Short mmCIF file of C-alpha atoms in Angstrom, two decimals:
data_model
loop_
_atom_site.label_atom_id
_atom_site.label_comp_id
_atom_site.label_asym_id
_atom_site.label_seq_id
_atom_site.Cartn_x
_atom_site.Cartn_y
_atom_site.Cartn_z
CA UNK A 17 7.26 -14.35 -20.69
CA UNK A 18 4.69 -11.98 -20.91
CA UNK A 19 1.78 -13.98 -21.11
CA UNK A 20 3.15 -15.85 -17.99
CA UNK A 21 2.62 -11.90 -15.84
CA UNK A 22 -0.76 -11.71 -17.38
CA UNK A 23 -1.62 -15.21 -16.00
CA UNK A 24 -0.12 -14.04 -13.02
CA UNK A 25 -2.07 -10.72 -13.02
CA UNK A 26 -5.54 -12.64 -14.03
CA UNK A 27 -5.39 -14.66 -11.04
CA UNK A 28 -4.25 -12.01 -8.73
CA UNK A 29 -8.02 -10.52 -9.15
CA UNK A 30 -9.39 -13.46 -8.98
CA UNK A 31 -8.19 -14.34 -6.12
CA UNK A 32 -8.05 -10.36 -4.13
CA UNK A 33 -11.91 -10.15 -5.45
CA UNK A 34 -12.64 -13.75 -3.32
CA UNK A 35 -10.72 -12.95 -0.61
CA UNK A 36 -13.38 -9.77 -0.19
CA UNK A 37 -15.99 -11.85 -0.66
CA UNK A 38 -14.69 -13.69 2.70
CA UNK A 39 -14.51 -10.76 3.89
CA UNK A 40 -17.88 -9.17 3.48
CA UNK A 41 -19.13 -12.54 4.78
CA UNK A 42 -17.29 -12.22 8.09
CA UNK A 43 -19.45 -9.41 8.84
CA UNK A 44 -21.97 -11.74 10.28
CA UNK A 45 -20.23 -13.93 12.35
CA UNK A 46 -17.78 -13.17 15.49
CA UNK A 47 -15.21 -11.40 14.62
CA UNK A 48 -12.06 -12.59 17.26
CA UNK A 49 -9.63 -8.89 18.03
CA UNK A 50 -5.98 -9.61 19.16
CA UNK A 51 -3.11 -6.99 20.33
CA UNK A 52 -0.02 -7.31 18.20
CA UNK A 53 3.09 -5.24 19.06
CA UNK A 54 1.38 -2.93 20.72
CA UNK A 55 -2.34 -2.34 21.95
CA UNK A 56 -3.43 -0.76 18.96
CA UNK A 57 -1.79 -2.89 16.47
CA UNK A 58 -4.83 -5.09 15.86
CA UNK A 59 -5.18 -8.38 14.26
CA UNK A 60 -8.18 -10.45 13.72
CA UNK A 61 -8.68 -13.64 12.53
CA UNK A 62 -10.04 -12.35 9.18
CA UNK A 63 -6.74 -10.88 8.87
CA UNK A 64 -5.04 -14.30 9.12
CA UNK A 65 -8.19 -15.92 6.83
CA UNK A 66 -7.42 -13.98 3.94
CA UNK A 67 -3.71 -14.36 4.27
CA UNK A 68 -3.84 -18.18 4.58
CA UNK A 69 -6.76 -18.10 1.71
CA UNK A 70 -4.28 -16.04 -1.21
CA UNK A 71 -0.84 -17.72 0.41
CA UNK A 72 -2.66 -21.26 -0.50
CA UNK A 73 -3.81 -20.03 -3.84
CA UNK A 74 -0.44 -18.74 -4.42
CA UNK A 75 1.61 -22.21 -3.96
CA UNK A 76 -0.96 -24.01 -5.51
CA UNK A 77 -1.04 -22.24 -8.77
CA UNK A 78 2.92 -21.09 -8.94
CA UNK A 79 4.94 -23.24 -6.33
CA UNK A 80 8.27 -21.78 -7.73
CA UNK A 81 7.31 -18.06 -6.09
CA UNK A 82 8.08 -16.68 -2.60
CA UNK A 83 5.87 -14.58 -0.62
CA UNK A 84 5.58 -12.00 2.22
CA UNK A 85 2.79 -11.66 4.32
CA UNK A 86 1.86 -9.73 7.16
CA UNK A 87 0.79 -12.26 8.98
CA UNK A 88 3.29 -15.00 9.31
CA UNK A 89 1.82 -17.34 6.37
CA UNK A 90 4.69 -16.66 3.98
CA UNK A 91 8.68 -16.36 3.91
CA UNK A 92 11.53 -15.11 5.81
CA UNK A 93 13.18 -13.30 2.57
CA UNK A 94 16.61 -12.11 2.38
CA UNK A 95 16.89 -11.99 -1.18
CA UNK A 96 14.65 -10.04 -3.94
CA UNK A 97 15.84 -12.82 -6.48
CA UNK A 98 12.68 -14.66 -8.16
CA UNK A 99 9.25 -13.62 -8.21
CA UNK A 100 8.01 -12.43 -4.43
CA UNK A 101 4.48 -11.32 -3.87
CA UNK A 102 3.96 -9.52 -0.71
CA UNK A 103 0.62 -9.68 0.52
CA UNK A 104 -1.34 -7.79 3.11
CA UNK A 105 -4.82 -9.11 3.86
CA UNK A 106 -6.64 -6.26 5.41
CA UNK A 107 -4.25 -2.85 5.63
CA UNK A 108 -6.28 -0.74 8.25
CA UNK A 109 -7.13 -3.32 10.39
CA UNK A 110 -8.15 -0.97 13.24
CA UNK A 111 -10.77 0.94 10.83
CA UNK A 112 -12.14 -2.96 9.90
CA UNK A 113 -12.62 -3.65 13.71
CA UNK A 114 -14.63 0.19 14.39
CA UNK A 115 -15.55 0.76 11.09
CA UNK A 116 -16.32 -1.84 9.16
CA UNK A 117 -14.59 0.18 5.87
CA UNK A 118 -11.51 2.23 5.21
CA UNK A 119 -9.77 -0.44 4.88
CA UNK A 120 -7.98 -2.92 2.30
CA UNK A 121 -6.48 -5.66 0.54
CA UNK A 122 -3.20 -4.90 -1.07
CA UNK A 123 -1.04 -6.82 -2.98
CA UNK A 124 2.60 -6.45 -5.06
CA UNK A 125 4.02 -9.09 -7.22
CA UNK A 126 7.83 -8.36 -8.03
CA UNK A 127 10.45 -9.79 -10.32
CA UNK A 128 13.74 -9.62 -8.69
CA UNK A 129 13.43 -6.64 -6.82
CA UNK A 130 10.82 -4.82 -9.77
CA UNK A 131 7.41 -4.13 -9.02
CA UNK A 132 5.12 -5.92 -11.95
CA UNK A 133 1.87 -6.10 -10.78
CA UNK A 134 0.44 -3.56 -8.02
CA UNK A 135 -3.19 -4.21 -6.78
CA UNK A 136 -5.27 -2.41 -3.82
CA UNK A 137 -8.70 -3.88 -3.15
CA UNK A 138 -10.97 -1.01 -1.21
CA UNK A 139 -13.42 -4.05 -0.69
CA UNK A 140 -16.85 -2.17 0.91
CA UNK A 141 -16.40 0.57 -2.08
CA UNK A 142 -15.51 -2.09 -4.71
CA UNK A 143 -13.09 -0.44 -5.57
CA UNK A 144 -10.00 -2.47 -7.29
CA UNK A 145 -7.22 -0.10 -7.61
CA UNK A 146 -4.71 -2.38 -10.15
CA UNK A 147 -1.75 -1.45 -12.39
CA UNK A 148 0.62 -4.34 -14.62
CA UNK A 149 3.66 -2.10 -15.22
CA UNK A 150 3.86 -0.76 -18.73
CA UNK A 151 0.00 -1.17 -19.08
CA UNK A 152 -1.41 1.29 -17.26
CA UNK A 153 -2.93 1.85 -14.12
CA UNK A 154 -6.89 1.50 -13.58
CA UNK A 155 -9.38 1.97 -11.12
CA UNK A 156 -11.97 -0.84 -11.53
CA UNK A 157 -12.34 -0.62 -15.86
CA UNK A 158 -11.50 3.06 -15.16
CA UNK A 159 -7.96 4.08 -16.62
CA UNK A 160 -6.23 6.08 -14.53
CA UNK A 161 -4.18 9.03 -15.97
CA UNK A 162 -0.44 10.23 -15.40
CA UNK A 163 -0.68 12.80 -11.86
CA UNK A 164 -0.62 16.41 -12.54
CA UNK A 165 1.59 18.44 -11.72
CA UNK A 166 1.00 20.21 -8.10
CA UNK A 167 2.50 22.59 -6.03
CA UNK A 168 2.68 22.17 -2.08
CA UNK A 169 0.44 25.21 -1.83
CA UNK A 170 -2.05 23.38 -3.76
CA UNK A 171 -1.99 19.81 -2.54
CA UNK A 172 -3.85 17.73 -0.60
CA UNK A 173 -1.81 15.37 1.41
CA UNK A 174 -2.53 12.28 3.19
CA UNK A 175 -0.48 12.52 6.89
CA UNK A 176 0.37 9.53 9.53
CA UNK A 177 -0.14 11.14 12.67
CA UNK A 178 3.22 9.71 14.19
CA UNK A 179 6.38 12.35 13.24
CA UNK A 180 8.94 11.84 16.01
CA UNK A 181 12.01 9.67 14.81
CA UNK A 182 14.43 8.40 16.72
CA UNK A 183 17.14 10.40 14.66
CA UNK A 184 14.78 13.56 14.97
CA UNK A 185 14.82 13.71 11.28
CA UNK A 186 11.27 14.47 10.93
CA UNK A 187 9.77 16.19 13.64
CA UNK A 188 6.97 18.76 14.32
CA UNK A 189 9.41 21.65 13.64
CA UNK A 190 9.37 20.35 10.03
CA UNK A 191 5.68 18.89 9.86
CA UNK A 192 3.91 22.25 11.11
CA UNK A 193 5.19 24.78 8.16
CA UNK A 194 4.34 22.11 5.38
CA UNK A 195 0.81 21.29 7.02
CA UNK A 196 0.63 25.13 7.28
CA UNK A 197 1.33 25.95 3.30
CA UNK A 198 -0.73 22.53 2.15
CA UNK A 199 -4.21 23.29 1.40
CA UNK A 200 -5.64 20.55 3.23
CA UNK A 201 -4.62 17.23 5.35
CA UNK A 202 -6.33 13.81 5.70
CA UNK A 203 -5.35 10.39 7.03
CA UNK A 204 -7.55 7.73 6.13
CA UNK A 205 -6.10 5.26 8.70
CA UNK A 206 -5.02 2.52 5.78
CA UNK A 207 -1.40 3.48 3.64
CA UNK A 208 -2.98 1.30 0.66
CA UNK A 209 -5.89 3.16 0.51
CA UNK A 210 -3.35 6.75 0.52
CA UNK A 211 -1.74 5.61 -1.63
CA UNK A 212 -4.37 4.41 -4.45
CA UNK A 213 -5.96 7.91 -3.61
CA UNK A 214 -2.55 9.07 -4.72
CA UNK A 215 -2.49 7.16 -7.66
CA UNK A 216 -6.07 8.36 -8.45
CA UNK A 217 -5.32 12.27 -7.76
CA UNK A 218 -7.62 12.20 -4.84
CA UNK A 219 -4.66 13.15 -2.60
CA UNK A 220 -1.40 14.52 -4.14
CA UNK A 221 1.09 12.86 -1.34
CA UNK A 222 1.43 10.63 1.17
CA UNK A 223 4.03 10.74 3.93
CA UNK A 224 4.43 8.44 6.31
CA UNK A 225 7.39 7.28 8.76
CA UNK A 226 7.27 4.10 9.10
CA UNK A 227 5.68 1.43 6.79
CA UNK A 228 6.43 -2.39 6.66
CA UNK A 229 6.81 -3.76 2.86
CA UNK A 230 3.24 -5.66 2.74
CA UNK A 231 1.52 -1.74 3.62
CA UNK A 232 3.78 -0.11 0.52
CA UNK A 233 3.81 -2.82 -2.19
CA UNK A 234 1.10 -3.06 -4.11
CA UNK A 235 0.70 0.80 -3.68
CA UNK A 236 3.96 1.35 -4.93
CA UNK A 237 3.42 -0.29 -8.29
CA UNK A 238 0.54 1.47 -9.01
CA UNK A 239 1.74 4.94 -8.07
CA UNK A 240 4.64 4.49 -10.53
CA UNK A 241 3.02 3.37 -13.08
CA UNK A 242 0.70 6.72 -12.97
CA UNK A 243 3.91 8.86 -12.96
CA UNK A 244 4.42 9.11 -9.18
CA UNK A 245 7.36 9.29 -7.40
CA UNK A 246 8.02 6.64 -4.21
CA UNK A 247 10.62 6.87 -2.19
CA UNK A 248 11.81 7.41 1.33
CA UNK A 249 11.89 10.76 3.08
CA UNK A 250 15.70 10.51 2.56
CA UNK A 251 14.71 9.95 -1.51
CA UNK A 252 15.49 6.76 -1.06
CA UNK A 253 14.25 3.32 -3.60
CA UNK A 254 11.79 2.02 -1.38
CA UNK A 255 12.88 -1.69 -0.37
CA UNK A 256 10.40 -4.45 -0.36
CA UNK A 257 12.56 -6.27 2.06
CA UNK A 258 12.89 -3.28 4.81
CA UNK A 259 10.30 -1.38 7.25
CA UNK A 260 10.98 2.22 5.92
CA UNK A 261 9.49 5.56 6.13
CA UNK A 262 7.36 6.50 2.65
CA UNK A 263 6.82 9.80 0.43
CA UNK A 264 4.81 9.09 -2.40
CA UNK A 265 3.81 12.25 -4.92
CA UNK A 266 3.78 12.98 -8.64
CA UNK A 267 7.15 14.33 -9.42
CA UNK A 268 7.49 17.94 -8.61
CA UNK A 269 5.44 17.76 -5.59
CA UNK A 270 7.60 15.02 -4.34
CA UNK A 271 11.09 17.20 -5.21
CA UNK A 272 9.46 20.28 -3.60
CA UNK A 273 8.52 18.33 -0.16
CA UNK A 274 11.90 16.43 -0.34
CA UNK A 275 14.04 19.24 -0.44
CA UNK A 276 12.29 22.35 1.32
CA UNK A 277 10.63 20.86 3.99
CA UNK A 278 12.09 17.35 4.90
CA UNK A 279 15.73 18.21 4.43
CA UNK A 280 15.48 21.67 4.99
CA UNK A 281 17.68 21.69 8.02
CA UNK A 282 20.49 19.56 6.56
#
C-alpha cells in the first residue's frame, strides 16, 4: 500500500507544478474577475482552469477517488470514507487579481478522514511546500524541521482581519490583549500560504475564523507532520468536510493561545 501513496504523492507534484505553469502563462492573456458570495470573494477563470486541469488528472489516473474543490468541479461529500483529495486552485484569489503573488495552490489527499499527503504550491516564489505523513515535511528539497517551542510573547502570528462571530466567541475584547503581548502580526491574504509559513517557522500561528476545507487541507498535513498543532479555536479536530474556524501553532504556543486568550472568559 505504500508504494500506491507514493504514486499518489509523485503525481500530485506533477500535476500542482503544471497547474503553475498555467498559471504563470495566464499572466499574458485576459484575465476574466467574477463576484462570488460576496463582492470581494473573487473568482477568475484561472481559478476554475486549474481546478478543471488537476480534477481531470485526478479521475484519469485514480477513478476510484473522490474530490473537493473549491470551485464546483468535484463532489458533494458526506462521508470521509475512501481516499478524498480536496483541492484549491488558487487560495488568495484577491492577491492573484491585484497582485499577481501571495497567493497559492494547495492541495490534501486523505485516507478516510487522515491527512496523507499535504502540498502548498507558492507558485511566483517556487516555492512547493509538501509533506507525505511519516516522511517528513519539506520546502522544495529543503527538509523542514519539528517547530520550536514559542511563547505568545515571542511569536509572530499570522491574523484574519475578520473576529466578530455570531456566538461572540471571539471578539476584539479577546483579539486586542493577545495582539498586544505577540511580538508582531501579519496577514498575508492566502491561509495556505500562513499556514506553510507556519510549518516553516516563518510565523508561529495562524488564527483564523472561518476557513472552508479546500483553504485548510493541504496546510493541515504539513503542519502536523512538522509537530504543529491544528485545530479549531474550540480545540477542536479540524473536519475536512465542515467550514470551521482554524488555530494552527507548534504545541505550547497553541495550548497557551487556546486557553488564556480564546477561552479565557469561559
Amino acid at each position: 500500500m505504500e508504494h500506491i501513496w507514493k504514486q499518489i504523492d509523485t503525481y500530485a507534484k506533477q500535476w500542482i507544478k503544471q497547474a503553475g505553469t498555467l498559471i504563470k502563462q495566464s499572466f499574458s492573456k485576459e484575465l476574466l474577475i467574477q463576484a462570488k458570495s460576496n463582492p470581494n470573494d473573487l473568482v477568475t477563470n484561472m481559478d476554475r482552469e486549474v481546478e478543471r486541469f488537476l480534477v481531470g488528472k485526478i479521475r484519469e489516473t485514480f477513478p476510484s477517488h473522490h474530490i473537493i474543490g473549491e470551485e464546483g468541479f468535484g463532489e458533494d461529500l458526506e462521508s470521509k470514507e475512501g481516499v478524498i483529495w480536496v483541492i484549491d486552485p488558487i487560495d488568495g484569489t484577491m492577491n492573484f487579481v491585484h497582485q499577481q503573488r501571495n497567493f497559492a495552490i494547495s492541495i490534501g489527499v486523505f485516507e478516510n478522514g487522515i491527512g496523507r499527503i499535504g502540498l502548498i504550491y507558492d507558485v511566483m516564489h517556487d516555492e512547493l511546500y509538501h509533506a507525505f505523513k511519516g516522511h517528513g515535511a519539506f520546502m522544495n528539497d529543503i527538509e523542514l524541521p519539528k517547530l520550536e517551542p514559542v511563547q505568545v510573547k515571542e511569536a509572530v502570528i499570522g491574523l484574519n482581519s475578520t473576529w466578530v462571530t455570531p456566538n461572540k466567541r471571539i471578539d476584539k475584547e479577546v483579539l486586542t490583549p493577545l495582539v498586544r503581548d505577540v511580538r508582531g502580526t501579519r496577514s498575508y491574504g492566502s491561509a495556505a500560504i500562513e499556514m506553510a509559513y507556519v510549518a516553516a517557522g516563518r510565523l508561529d500561528a495562524y488564527i483564523t475564523m472561518r476557513l472552508s476545507p479546500w483553504d485548510f487541507a493541504g496546510g493541515k498535513v504539513i503542519v502536523e507532520e512538522v509537530g504543529g498543532t491544528t485545530t479549531t479555536l474550540d480545540g477542536a479536530p479540524l473536519d475536512i468536510l465542515t467550514k470551521s474556524s482554524v488555530l494552527i501553532a507548534n504545541p505550547i504556543l497553541h495550548s497557551e493561545i487556546l486557553n488564556n486568550y480564546v477561552k479565557r472568559d469561559q
